[in-house]
Coordinates of C-alpha atoms in Angstrom, one line a residue:
N743 CA -124.1 15.2 -24.4
D744 CA -120.7 13.1 -23.6
P745 CA -120.9 9.9 -21.9
M746 CA -117.3 10.0 -21.2
P747 CA -116.8 11.8 -16.8
E748 CA -115.1 15.0 -16.5
L749 CA -111.4 13.7 -16.7
N750 CA -110.1 17.0 -14.6
D751 CA -107.6 15.7 -11.6
T752 CA -110.1 12.3 -11.5
A753 CA -109.5 8.6 -12.0
A754 CA -110.1 8.3 -15.6
S755 CA -108.0 10.8 -16.2
R756 CA -105.1 9.4 -14.7
L757 CA -106.2 6.0 -15.7
C758 CA -106.7 7.6 -19.9
A759 CA -103.4 9.4 -19.1
A760 CA -101.3 6.1 -18.1
C761 CA -102.9 3.9 -21.0
G762 CA -102.9 5.6 -24.5
M763 CA -103.6 2.4 -25.6
C764 CA -107.4 3.6 -27.3
C765 CA -105.0 6.5 -29.3
N766 CA -102.0 5.2 -29.4
G767 CA -102.3 1.9 -32.5
V768 CA -102.1 -1.2 -30.0
L769 CA -105.8 -1.6 -29.4
F770 CA -107.2 0.0 -32.8
H771 CA -106.0 0.4 -36.1
G772 CA -108.0 2.8 -37.0
M773 CA -111.8 4.4 -35.3
Q774 CA -114.9 4.8 -38.0
V775 CA -115.8 8.0 -38.4
Q776 CA -119.2 9.1 -37.0
P777 CA -121.8 11.1 -38.8
Q778 CA -122.0 13.7 -36.1
D779 CA -117.9 13.9 -36.5
S780 CA -116.7 17.8 -38.8
L781 CA -114.5 16.0 -40.9
R782 CA -113.5 19.9 -42.1
S783 CA -113.3 20.8 -38.4
L784 CA -111.5 17.6 -37.5
A785 CA -108.9 17.5 -40.8
S786 CA -108.4 21.5 -39.7
K787 CA -106.4 19.5 -36.4
G788 CA -104.3 16.7 -38.5
L789 CA -107.2 14.2 -38.1
K790 CA -107.5 12.9 -41.8
P791 CA -110.4 10.7 -42.9
K792 CA -109.1 7.8 -45.5
R793 CA -111.4 5.3 -47.0
R794 CA -111.5 1.6 -46.4
D795 CA -114.5 -0.4 -48.0
G796 CA -116.4 2.4 -48.5
D797 CA -116.2 3.4 -44.7
L798 CA -114.6 6.5 -43.5
F799 CA -111.9 5.4 -41.0
F800 CA -109.0 7.9 -38.3
P801 CA -105.8 5.9 -39.2
Q802 CA -104.8 5.1 -35.4
P803 CA -102.3 6.3 -33.8
C804 CA -103.8 9.1 -34.2
P805 CA -101.9 12.0 -34.5
A806 CA -103.6 14.0 -32.0
H807 CA -102.5 11.6 -29.2
Q808 CA -99.1 13.5 -27.7
D809 CA -97.7 13.7 -24.2
S810 CA -100.1 10.9 -22.9
C811 CA -103.4 13.5 -23.6
C812 CA -105.3 14.7 -26.3
Q813 CA -104.6 18.2 -28.0
I814 CA -107.7 18.0 -28.9
Y815 CA -109.9 16.6 -26.0
N816 CA -112.8 18.8 -26.3
D817 CA -113.3 18.9 -30.0
R818 CA -112.6 14.7 -30.4
P819 CA -114.7 12.6 -32.6
Q820 CA -117.9 11.1 -31.2
R821 CA -116.1 7.4 -31.2
C822 CA -113.7 9.0 -28.5
R823 CA -116.3 10.6 -26.5
A824 CA -118.0 7.0 -26.5
F825 CA -115.4 4.9 -25.9
V826 CA -114.4 3.6 -21.8
C827 CA -112.4 0.8 -22.4
K828 CA -113.2 -2.6 -19.7
Q829 CA -110.6 -0.7 -17.1
L830 CA -111.9 2.8 -17.1
A831 CA -115.1 0.8 -17.2
A832 CA -114.4 -1.5 -14.1
V833 CA -113.0 1.5 -11.9
L834 CA -115.5 4.1 -13.0
D835 CA -118.7 1.2 -11.9
G836 CA -116.4 0.6 -8.4
K837 CA -116.1 -3.2 -9.6
K838 CA -112.1 -2.5 -9.5
T839 CA -109.7 -0.1 -7.3
E840 CA -107.6 2.1 -9.4
E841 CA -104.4 0.7 -8.3
A842 CA -105.5 -2.1 -10.0
A843 CA -106.8 -1.0 -13.6
L844 CA -103.3 0.7 -13.1
E845 CA -101.6 -2.5 -12.3
K846 CA -103.1 -3.7 -15.7
I847 CA -102.4 -0.8 -17.9
R848 CA -99.1 -1.3 -17.2
E849 CA -99.0 -5.0 -17.5
A850 CA -100.1 -3.9 -21.1
R851 CA -97.5 -1.6 -22.1
V852 CA -94.7 -3.7 -20.5
L853 CA -95.9 -6.3 -23.2
T854 CA -96.2 -3.4 -26.2
A855 CA -92.9 -2.5 -25.1
E856 CA -91.2 -5.3 -26.3
I857 CA -93.5 -5.9 -29.1
F858 CA -92.1 -2.7 -30.2
D859 CA -88.4 -3.1 -29.6
L860 CA -89.3 -6.9 -31.3
L861 CA -90.7 -4.5 -34.3
V862 CA -87.7 -2.7 -34.9
A863 CA -84.7 -5.4 -34.1
L864 CA -86.8 -7.0 -37.6
G865 CA -86.5 -4.0 -39.4
D866 CA -89.8 -2.0 -39.2
S867 CA -89.5 1.2 -36.6
R868 CA -93.4 2.8 -39.0
D869 CA -94.0 4.1 -35.4
H870 CA -96.8 6.2 -37.4
R871 CA -98.8 3.9 -38.5
A872 CA -101.3 0.5 -36.3
L873 CA -99.1 -1.7 -34.3
A874 CA -101.2 -4.8 -36.1
V875 CA -100.0 -3.4 -39.4
R876 CA -97.0 -3.3 -38.4
C877 CA -96.9 -6.4 -37.1
A878 CA -98.6 -7.9 -40.5
G879 CA -96.0 -6.8 -42.6
I880 CA -93.5 -8.9 -40.4
F881 CA -95.0 -11.2 -41.2
T882 CA -95.8 -10.5 -45.0
P883 CA -93.0 -12.3 -47.9
P884 CA -90.5 -12.3 -48.8
L885 CA -89.5 -12.9 -44.8
D886 CA -85.8 -12.8 -43.9
S887 CA -84.6 -16.6 -43.8
S888 CA -82.1 -15.6 -41.6
P889 CA -82.3 -17.4 -38.4
E890 CA -82.1 -14.5 -36.4
A891 CA -85.0 -12.9 -37.9
T892 CA -86.5 -16.4 -37.6
R893 CA -86.4 -17.0 -33.5
L894 CA -88.0 -12.6 -33.5
R895 CA -90.1 -13.5 -36.1
E896 CA -91.5 -16.6 -33.2
V897 CA -90.7 -14.6 -30.3
L898 CA -93.2 -11.3 -31.8
Q899 CA -95.8 -13.8 -32.8
V900 CA -95.5 -15.3 -29.2
A901 CA -95.7 -12.1 -28.2
M902 CA -98.4 -10.6 -30.0
E903 CA -100.9 -13.7 -29.0
K904 CA -100.3 -13.4 -25.6
L905 CA -101.1 -9.2 -26.2
D906 CA -104.5 -9.5 -28.1
R907 CA -105.4 -12.4 -25.1
L908 CA -104.9 -9.6 -22.8
L909 CA -106.4 -5.9 -24.5
S910 CA -109.4 -8.6 -26.0
M911 CA -109.9 -10.3 -21.9
D912 CA -108.7 -6.5 -20.2
F913 CA -109.5 -3.8 -22.6
R914 CA -111.4 -3.9 -25.6
I915 CA -116.0 -4.0 -26.0
P916 CA -116.7 -6.3 -27.4

């Protein structure tokens, strides 16, 4: 029983393809493995779980998320099947238009792109790591004390705070 609606030529498929932040490491740094998940099957598809604080999780960004879609959609983990962001939920509930949701997604993606550019300018090109992990690394001593690096870190801090507010208000389900 899949709570996600069919994603063939629907508003959901268009929104998810335009966004992808639940898969690309922007919304989450990892996704907890569920009892229903077949670790062997998922590992054969490139999802290798890691252990943290006794829990198994799949690190983000997800290696199955390529070209704005899930390469293992029919076999995706349980958490992926169950997740619906606030934008998608509002559209599915008729509380928001698809166009309004797409505009909010564009806003988040523009801000995310600016943050990725700042990370690269600060020397972090680890695009295989979640956004929060990459940002934490930038603020972990020893810090580059040059005026330019200091300025870029300040800009990054403000941008991350803005993105976190946006994601909390408009994408993450508590």
